CSV table of C-alpha atoms and ligand atoms in Angstrom, one decimal:
chain,number,residue,atom,x,y,z
A,1,UNK,CA,91.0,108.8,40.0
A,2,UNK,CA,88.5,106.0,39.5
A,3,UNK,CA,86.4,106.9,42.6
A,4,UNK,CA,86.7,110.6,41.5
A,5,UNK,CA,84.9,109.7,38.2
A,6,UNK,CA,82.4,107.7,40.1
A,7,UNK,CA,81.7,110.5,42.4
A,8,UNK,CA,81.3,113.0,39.4
A,9,UNK,CA,79.0,110.4,37.7
A,10,UNK,CA,76.7,110.2,40.8
A,11,UNK,CA,76.6,113.9,41.1
A,12,UNK,CA,75.6,114.2,37.4
A,13,UNK,CA,72.9,111.7,38.0
A,14,UNK,CA,71.6,113.7,41.0
A,15,UNK,CA,71.6,117.0,39.1
A,16,UNK,CA,69.8,115.2,36.1
A,17,UNK,CA,67.4,113.6,38.5
A,18,UNK,CA,66.6,117.1,40.2
A,19,UNK,CA,66.1,118.8,36.7
A,20,UNK,CA,63.7,116.1,35.6
A,21,UNK,CA,61.8,116.0,38.7
A,22,UNK,CA,61.5,119.8,38.8
A,23,UNK,CA,60.0,119.8,35.1
A,24,UNK,CA,57.7,117.0,36.1
A,25,UNK,CA,56.5,118.8,39.3
A,26,UNK,CA,56.1,122.3,37.5
A,27,UNK,CA,53.8,120.7,34.8
A,28,UNK,CA,50.4,119.0,35.5
A,29,UNK,CA,51.1,116.3,32.9
A,30,UNK,CA,54.0,116.0,30.6
A,31,UNK,CA,55.7,113.5,28.4
A,32,UNK,CA,59.2,112.2,28.4
A,33,UNK,CA,59.9,114.1,25.0
A,34,UNK,CA,58.6,117.2,26.6
A,35,UNK,CA,60.8,116.8,29.6
A,36,UNK,CA,63.8,116.3,27.3
A,37,UNK,CA,63.0,119.5,25.4
A,38,UNK,CA,62.3,121.5,28.9
A,39,UNK,CA,65.5,120.3,30.4
A,40,UNK,CA,67.9,119.9,27.5
A,41,UNK,CA,68.7,116.5,28.5
A,42,UNK,CA,68.8,113.5,25.9
A,43,UNK,CA,65.7,111.3,25.6
A,44,UNK,CA,67.7,108.4,26.8
A,45,UNK,CA,68.8,110.3,29.9
A,46,UNK,CA,65.3,111.4,30.7
A,47,UNK,CA,63.8,107.8,30.2
A,48,UNK,CA,66.6,106.6,32.4
A,49,UNK,CA,65.8,109.0,35.3
A,50,UNK,CA,62.1,108.6,34.7
A,51,UNK,CA,62.4,104.8,35.4
A,52,UNK,CA,64.0,105.5,38.6
A,53,UNK,CA,61.4,108.0,39.7
A,54,UNK,CA,58.5,105.6,38.6
A,55,UNK,CA,60.1,102.7,40.7
A,56,UNK,CA,60.6,105.2,43.6
A,57,UNK,CA,56.8,106.1,43.2
A,58,UNK,CA,57.6,109.8,43.1
A,59,UNK,CA,56.3,109.8,39.5
A,60,UNK,CA,53.4,108.0,37.9
A,61,UNK,CA,52.1,107.5,34.5
A,62,UNK,CA,48.8,108.9,33.5
A,63,UNK,CA,48.2,107.3,30.2
A,64,UNK,CA,48.4,108.5,26.7
A,65,UNK,CA,48.3,112.1,25.8
A,66,UNK,CA,47.4,114.0,22.5
A,67,UNK,CA,49.1,112.3,19.5
A,68,UNK,CA,51.0,114.8,17.1
A,69,UNK,CA,51.2,112.2,14.3
A,70,UNK,CA,52.7,109.0,15.5
A,71,UNK,CA,52.1,107.0,18.7
A,72,UNK,CA,50.6,109.0,21.5
A,73,UNK,CA,53.1,109.6,24.3
A,74,UNK,CA,52.5,108.5,27.8
A,75,UNK,CA,52.0,111.5,30.1
A,76,UNK,CA,53.8,111.8,33.6
A,77,UNK,CA,53.2,113.6,36.6
A,78,UNK,CA,54.1,113.9,40.3
A,79,UNK,CA,51.2,112.9,42.4
A,80,UNK,CA,50.5,115.3,45.2
A,81,UNK,CA,50.7,112.7,48.0
A,82,UNK,CA,53.6,110.8,46.5
A,83,UNK,CA,55.6,111.7,49.6
A,84,UNK,CA,54.5,113.3,52.9
A,85,UNK,CA,56.5,116.0,54.5
A,86,UNK,CA,56.6,116.6,58.3
A,87,UNK,CA,56.6,120.3,59.3
A,88,UNK,CA,57.1,121.3,62.9
A,89,UNK,CA,57.0,124.6,64.6
A,90,UNK,CA,58.6,124.8,68.2
A,91,UNK,CA,56.6,127.7,69.5
A,92,UNK,CA,56.7,129.5,72.9
A,93,UNK,CA,54.2,127.2,74.7
A,94,UNK,CA,53.1,124.8,72.0
A,95,UNK,CA,54.7,122.3,69.6
A,96,UNK,CA,52.6,122.2,66.3
A,97,UNK,CA,53.3,119.6,63.7
A,98,UNK,CA,51.5,118.8,60.4
A,99,UNK,CA,51.6,116.3,57.6
A,100,UNK,CA,51.9,118.2,54.3
A,101,UNK,CA,51.7,116.9,50.9
A,102,UNK,CA,54.0,117.9,48.1
A,103,UNK,CA,51.6,120.9,47.2
A,104,UNK,CA,51.7,122.3,50.6
A,105,UNK,CA,48.1,120.8,51.6
A,106,UNK,CA,48.0,120.2,55.3
A,107,UNK,CA,46.8,116.5,55.5
A,108,UNK,CA,47.0,116.3,59.4
A,109,UNK,CA,47.8,118.5,62.3
A,110,UNK,CA,48.9,117.4,65.9
A,111,UNK,CA,49.6,119.9,68.8
A,112,UNK,CA,51.5,119.0,71.9
A,113,UNK,CA,51.7,121.7,74.7
A,114,UNK,CA,55.2,122.3,76.2
A,115,UNK,CA,53.8,123.3,79.4
A,116,UNK,CA,56.8,125.4,80.2
A,117,UNK,CA,59.2,122.4,79.7
A,118,UNK,CA,62.6,122.8,78.5
A,119,UNK,CA,65.9,121.0,77.8
A,120,UNK,CA,65.4,117.1,77.5
A,121,UNK,CA,61.8,117.4,78.8
A,122,UNK,CA,61.1,119.5,75.7
A,123,UNK,CA,62.7,117.0,73.5
A,124,UNK,CA,60.7,114.2,74.8
A,125,UNK,CA,57.5,116.3,73.9
A,126,UNK,CA,59.0,116.9,70.4
A,127,UNK,CA,59.4,113.0,70.2
A,128,UNK,CA,55.9,112.4,71.1
A,129,UNK,CA,54.8,115.0,68.5
A,130,UNK,CA,56.7,113.2,65.8
A,131,UNK,CA,55.6,109.9,66.7
A,132,UNK,CA,52.0,111.0,66.4
A,133,UNK,CA,52.7,112.3,63.1
A,134,UNK,CA,54.6,109.7,61.4
A,135,UNK,CA,53.2,106.4,62.9
A,136,UNK,CA,49.9,106.2,61.0
A,137,UNK,CA,51.6,107.0,57.7
A,138,UNK,CA,49.4,107.4,54.8
A,139,UNK,CA,52.2,107.9,52.3
A,140,UNK,CA,56.0,107.4,52.6
A,141,UNK,CA,57.5,110.3,54.7
A,142,UNK,CA,60.2,112.3,52.9
A,143,UNK,CA,61.7,113.6,56.1
A,144,UNK,CA,61.1,116.3,58.9
A,145,UNK,CA,61.5,119.9,58.8
A,146,UNK,CA,61.7,122.0,62.1
A,147,UNK,CA,61.4,125.5,62.6
A,148,UNK,CA,62.6,126.5,66.2
A,149,UNK,CA,63.5,129.8,68.0
A,150,UNK,CA,67.3,130.4,68.6
A,151,UNK,CA,70.4,130.6,66.8
A,152,UNK,CA,70.5,127.4,64.4
A,153,UNK,CA,73.3,126.0,62.4
A,154,UNK,CA,71.2,125.0,59.4
A,155,UNK,CA,74.0,123.1,57.6
A,156,UNK,CA,74.3,120.5,60.6
A,157,UNK,CA,70.8,120.9,62.2
A,158,UNK,CA,72.4,122.0,65.3
A,159,UNK,CA,70.7,124.5,67.9
A,160,UNK,CA,73.6,126.6,69.1
A,161,UNK,CA,71.3,128.6,71.5
A,162,UNK,CA,67.8,128.7,72.3
A,163,UNK,CA,67.2,130.6,75.4
A,164,UNK,CA,63.7,129.7,76.3
A,165,UNK,CA,64.2,126.1,75.6
A,166,UNK,CA,67.6,126.0,77.3
A,167,UNK,CA,69.0,124.1,74.5
A,168,UNK,CA,72.7,124.9,73.8
A,169,UNK,CA,74.9,123.2,71.2
A,170,UNK,CA,72.2,120.6,70.8
A,171,UNK,CA,72.5,118.4,67.7
A,172,UNK,CA,68.7,118.3,67.2
A,173,UNK,CA,68.8,117.3,63.4
A,174,UNK,CA,71.3,114.5,63.8
A,175,UNK,CA,69.7,113.1,66.9
A,176,UNK,CA,66.2,113.2,65.6
A,177,UNK,CA,67.4,111.7,62.1
A,178,UNK,CA,69.1,108.9,64.0
A,179,UNK,CA,66.1,108.2,66.1
A,180,UNK,CA,63.5,108.2,63.2
A,181,UNK,CA,65.5,107.1,60.2
A,182,UNK,CA,64.6,110.2,58.3
A,183,UNK,CA,66.3,113.3,57.0
A,184,UNK,CA,65.9,116.2,59.4
A,185,UNK,CA,66.4,119.8,58.5
A,186,UNK,CA,66.3,122.6,61.2
A,187,UNK,CA,66.0,126.2,60.7
A,188,UNK,CA,65.5,129.3,62.9
A,189,UNK,CA,61.5,129.9,63.3
A,190,UNK,CA,61.7,133.4,61.6
A,191,UNK,CA,63.7,131.9,58.7
A,192,UNK,CA,61.0,129.2,58.3
A,193,UNK,CA,58.2,131.9,58.5
A,194,UNK,CA,60.0,133.8,55.7
A,195,UNK,CA,60.3,130.6,53.5
A,196,UNK,CA,56.6,130.0,54.3
A,197,UNK,CA,55.5,133.6,53.4
A,198,UNK,CA,57.6,133.6,50.3
A,199,UNK,CA,56.3,130.1,49.1
A,200,UNK,CA,52.6,130.6,49.9
A,201,UNK,CA,52.0,134.2,50.2
A,202,UNK,CA,51.2,134.7,46.5
A,203,UNK,CA,54.7,136.4,45.8
A,204,UNK,CA,56.6,136.0,42.5
A,205,UNK,CA,59.4,133.3,42.8
A,206,UNK,CA,62.4,135.7,42.6
A,207,UNK,CA,60.9,138.4,44.9
A,208,UNK,CA,63.0,139.6,47.8
A,209,UNK,CA,61.5,140.3,51.3
A,210,UNK,CA,62.0,140.6,55.0
A,211,UNK,CA,59.6,138.7,57.3
A,212,UNK,CA,59.6,139.9,60.8
A,213,UNK,CA,58.1,137.6,63.4
A,214,UNK,CA,57.1,139.5,66.3
A,215,UNK,CA,55.8,137.4,69.3
A,216,UNK,CA,57.5,136.7,72.6
A,217,UNK,CA,60.5,136.9,70.7
A,218,UNK,CA,61.4,138.9,67.5
A,219,UNK,CA,63.4,137.7,64.5
A,220,UNK,CA,63.5,138.4,60.9
A,221,UNK,CA,63.9,136.1,57.9
A,222,UNK,CA,65.6,137.5,54.8
A,223,UNK,CA,64.9,136.2,51.3
A,224,UNK,CA,66.9,137.6,48.7
A,225,UNK,CA,66.1,136.8,45.0
A,226,UNK,CA,63.9,134.0,46.2
A,227,UNK,CA,66.6,132.3,48.3
A,228,UNK,CA,66.7,132.5,52.1
A,229,UNK,CA,69.7,134.4,53.3
A,230,UNK,CA,70.9,132.7,56.5
A,231,UNK,CA,74.2,134.7,56.8
A,232,UNK,CA,77.5,133.5,58.0
A,233,UNK,CA,76.9,131.2,61.0
A,234,UNK,CA,73.2,131.3,60.1
A,235,UNK,CA,72.4,134.3,62.4
A,236,UNK,CA,71.0,136.6,59.7
A,237,UNK,CA,67.8,138.5,61.1
A,238,UNK,CA,68.7,138.3,64.7
A,239,UNK,CA,67.3,141.6,65.3
A,240,UNK,CA,65.5,140.9,68.6
A,241,UNK,CA,68.7,141.0,70.7
A,242,UNK,CA,70.2,144.2,69.1
A,243,UNK,CA,70.3,146.6,71.9
A,244,UNK,CA,68.5,149.9,70.9
A,245,UNK,CA,67.6,151.6,74.2
A,246,UNK,CA,69.3,152.7,77.3
A,247,UNK,CA,66.2,151.6,79.4
A,248,UNK,CA,68.3,149.0,81.0
A,249,UNK,CA,65.5,146.5,81.0
A,250,UNK,CA,67.2,143.2,81.4
A,251,UNK,CA,66.5,140.9,78.4
A,252,UNK,CA,66.5,137.0,78.7
A,253,UNK,CA,69.6,136.9,76.6
A,254,UNK,CA,71.6,138.3,79.4
A,255,UNK,CA,71.9,141.8,77.8
A,256,UNK,CA,69.9,145.0,78.3
A,257,UNK,CA,67.8,147.3,76.1
A,258,UNK,CA,67.4,144.6,73.4
A,259,UNK,CA,64.4,145.2,70.9
A,260,UNK,CA,62.6,142.2,72.5
A,261,UNK,CA,62.4,144.2,75.8
A,262,UNK,CA,60.6,146.9,73.9
A,263,UNK,CA,58.5,145.5,71.2
A,264,UNK,CA,57.5,141.9,71.9
A,265,UNK,CA,54.2,140.7,73.2
A,266,UNK,CA,55.9,140.1,76.5
A,267,UNK,CA,57.2,143.7,76.5
A,268,UNK,CA,53.9,145.3,76.0
A,269,UNK,CA,52.0,143.1,78.5
A,270,UNK,CA,54.9,143.9,81.1
A,271,UNK,CA,54.7,147.7,80.5
A,272,UNK,CA,50.7,147.6,80.6
A,273,UNK,CA,51.1,145.8,84.0
A,274,UNK,CA,53.5,148.5,85.2
A,275,UNK,CA,51.4,151.4,84.2
A,276,UNK,CA,47.8,150.3,84.9
A,277,UNK,CA,48.0,150.8,88.7
A,278,UNK,CA,48.8,154.6,88.0
A,279,UNK,CA,46.1,155.0,85.4
A,280,UNK,CA,42.5,155.0,87.1
A,281,UNK,CA,40.8,156.0,84.0
A,282,UNK,CA,42.1,153.1,82.0
A,283,UNK,CA,39.9,149.9,81.6
A,284,UNK,CA,43.1,147.8,82.5
A,285,UNK,CA,43.2,149.6,86.0
A,286,UNK,CA,39.8,148.1,86.8
A,287,UNK,CA,40.8,144.6,85.8
A,288,UNK,CA,41.4,142.3,88.8
A,289,UNK,CA,44.9,143.4,89.7
A,290,UNK,CA,47.7,144.3,87.1
A,291,UNK,CA,49.2,140.8,87.3
A,292,UNK,CA,46.1,139.3,85.5
A,293,UNK,CA,46.6,141.7,82.3
A,294,UNK,CA,47.5,139.5,79.4
A,295,UNK,CA,47.8,139.8,75.7
A,296,UNK,CA,44.1,139.1,75.2
A,297,UNK,CA,42.9,141.8,77.5
A,298,UNK,CA,45.4,144.4,76.0
A,299,UNK,CA,44.3,143.5,72.5
A,300,UNK,CA,40.7,144.2,73.6
A,301,UNK,CA,41.5,147.5,75.3
A,302,UNK,CA,43.4,148.7,72.1
A,303,UNK,CA,40.4,148.0,70.1
A,304,UNK,CA,38.1,149.7,72.5
A,305,UNK,CA,40.3,152.8,72.3
A,306,UNK,CA,41.8,152.7,75.8
A,307,UNK,CA,44.3,155.4,76.0
A,308,UNK,CA,47.0,153.7,78.3
A,309,UNK,CA,46.6,150.6,76.0
A,310,UNK,CA,47.2,152.5,72.9
A,311,UNK,CA,50.0,154.5,74.4
A,312,UNK,CA,51.9,151.3,75.3
A,313,UNK,CA,51.3,149.6,72.0
A,314,UNK,CA,52.3,152.8,70.0
A,315,UNK,CA,55.4,153.1,72.0
A,316,UNK,CA,56.5,149.4,71.2
A,317,UNK,CA,55.5,150.1,67.4
A,318,UNK,CA,57.9,152.8,67.4
A,319,UNK,CA,60.9,151.0,68.4
A,320,UNK,CA,60.0,148.1,65.9
A,321,UNK,CA,59.5,150.8,63.2
A,322,UNK,CA,63.0,152.3,63.8
A,323,UNK,CA,64.6,148.8,63.5
A,324,UNK,CA,62.8,148.3,60.3
A,325,UNK,CA,63.8,151.6,59.0
A,326,UNK,CA,67.5,150.4,59.7
A,327,UNK,CA,66.8,147.1,57.5
A,328,UNK,CA,65.4,149.2,54.7
A,329,UNK,CA,68.5,151.3,54.6
A,330,UNK,CA,70.7,148.1,55.1
A,331,UNK,CA,69.0,145.8,52.5
A,332,UNK,CA,67.0,148.0,50.1
A,333,UNK,CA,64.3,145.5,50.0
A,334,UNK,CA,60.8,146.4,48.9
A,335,UNK,CA,58.7,144.0,50.9
A,336,UNK,CA,58.5,143.8,54.6
A,337,UNK,CA,56.0,141.4,55.9
A,338,UNK,CA,55.1,141.2,59.6
A,339,UNK,CA,54.0,138.1,61.3
A,340,UNK,CA,53.4,136.7,64.7
A,341,UNK,CA,51.2,137.4,67.7
A,342,UNK,CA,51.7,141.0,67.7
A,343,UNK,CA,49.9,141.5,64.6
A,344,UNK,CA,46.8,140.7,66.4
A,345,UNK,CA,46.8,144.5,67.3
A,346,UNK,CA,46.2,145.2,63.6
A,347,UNK,CA,45.9,148.5,62.0
A,348,UNK,CA,46.9,151.0,64.8
A,349,UNK,CA,49.9,149.1,65.4
A,350,UNK,CA,50.9,148.7,61.7
A,351,UNK,CA,50.2,152.3,61.1
A,352,UNK,CA,52.6,153.4,63.9
A,353,UNK,CA,55.2,150.8,62.7
A,354,UNK,CA,54.9,152.2,59.2
A,355,UNK,CA,55.2,155.8,60.2
A,356,UNK,CA,58.3,155.3,62.2
A,357,UNK,CA,60.0,153.0,59.6
A,358,UNK,CA,59.2,155.7,57.1
A,359,UNK,CA,60.7,158.5,59.3
A,360,UNK,CA,63.8,156.7,60.1
A,361,UNK,CA,64.9,155.6,56.5
A,362,UNK,CA,66.0,157.5,53.6
A,363,UNK,CA,62.7,158.9,52.1
A,364,UNK,CA,63.3,157.6,48.5
A,365,UNK,CA,64.0,154.0,49.9
A,366,UNK,CA,61.1,154.2,52.4
A,367,UNK,CA,58.7,155.3,49.7
A,368,UNK,CA,59.5,152.2,47.6
A,369,UNK,CA,58.9,149.9,50.5
A,370,UNK,CA,55.5,148.2,51.5
A,371,UNK,CA,55.1,147.1,55.2
A,372,UNK,CA,52.2,144.7,55.5
A,373,UNK,CA,50.8,142.1,58.0
A,374,UNK,CA,51.1,138.5,56.5
A,375,UNK,CA,47.9,137.2,55.5
A,376,UNK,CA,48.8,133.3,55.9
A,377,UNK,CA,48.2,133.1,59.7
A,378,UNK,CA,49.2,130.1,62.0
A,379,UNK,CA,50.7,127.5,59.7
A,380,UNK,CA,53.3,129.8,58.4
A,381,UNK,CA,56.6,128.2,60.3
A,382,UNK,CA,55.2,124.6,59.6
A,383,UNK,CA,54.7,125.2,55.9
A,384,UNK,CA,58.0,126.9,55.8
A,385,UNK,CA,59.9,124.1,57.7
A,386,UNK,CA,58.2,121.8,54.9
A,387,UNK,CA,59.3,123.9,52.2
A,388,UNK,CA,62.9,123.9,53.5
A,389,UNK,CA,62.9,120.1,53.6
A,390,UNK,CA,61.5,119.8,50.2
A,391,UNK,CA,64.2,122.1,48.7
A,392,UNK,CA,67.0,120.3,50.6
A,393,UNK,CA,65.9,116.7,49.7
A,394,UNK,CA,64.4,116.9,46.3
A,395,UNK,CA,65.7,120.2,45.0
A,396,UNK,CA,62.0,121.4,44.4
A,397,UNK,CA,60.5,124.8,45.5
A,398,UNK,CA,57.3,123.8,46.9
A,399,UNK,CA,54.4,125.4,45.1
A,400,UNK,CA,50.6,124.9,44.9
B,501,LIG,ZN1,68.3,140.3,74.4
């Protein structure tokens, strides 16, 4: 009974601490009395919690504010660099990490190439990256947030399956946490991208959205009412490996006809390589052998109005659009944001995706839905992973 009371007491303390910290974080400068008013906690409780936060260096005193008659109250704030967050994106060929402060400002960035390495070799590269980020620490490190492709159990930080990296049932979070003595939180890269877009894309806090990351792989992150929806088993948004065609193209997941085999960067490059030898009028035909066609060249050919390149692109966009139409019907969410390497194709791709999504969803739902390309660019997953860490460790929604 006693230990139960003790546990409840600790829990109350933690909840109070999060409430106080959140009101301090959301205001630029605020007094203890104002925090008490904002949180509904007693002044004694607030003072007690603030003392702990001051001692931990997460909060600082700014000096006296405006007096409203009596003694001027001391104002408090959360310094932007009171803690640093490590955000990491495990990409297809590159590990990108950044030191991010409590306002989502990137203080330092480090990249380590994967060079096609997987399994333990990829883990060694990840260690190298973390070492380069945390060792010259300019502020206490709060922890590490990681966005990685694959099916992730976010509660334990276990990578259940990441095809490209050859990671299966890898306790990534536990392993890194033990090694670095820091809390580690792991999420699917598309989920992290969704958090990043929701946090920094200028969206209202409670907005719902689907963020679809279309690169070599395809995955979606679903934010409902401001909260990331991971689904049972954390597999929500795994749309890349839904078989949607009978083309029998083998997928790296072992299945055939997956969306990834039709709408990913890998799929369009492969399709262009297959068709270019039979299309003498295409600029891709003239390039030094179809095996040399890469994403850069395809992007250039589409921009130049090359018929073959456009046909390949629009075909892939139709498959993606149809899947999005299905999501619109399932979720009735009004914002769909597209991110990832495929967005380099820009307007012609986006227009075709929109058209097909619209055609394949109920008109009334489709009319209410915007489909846009995200504006945040490269650091989306890194920032999203940092936002996840911040929420899990401090109970704060990262904001600028
Ligand atoms: Zn697949």
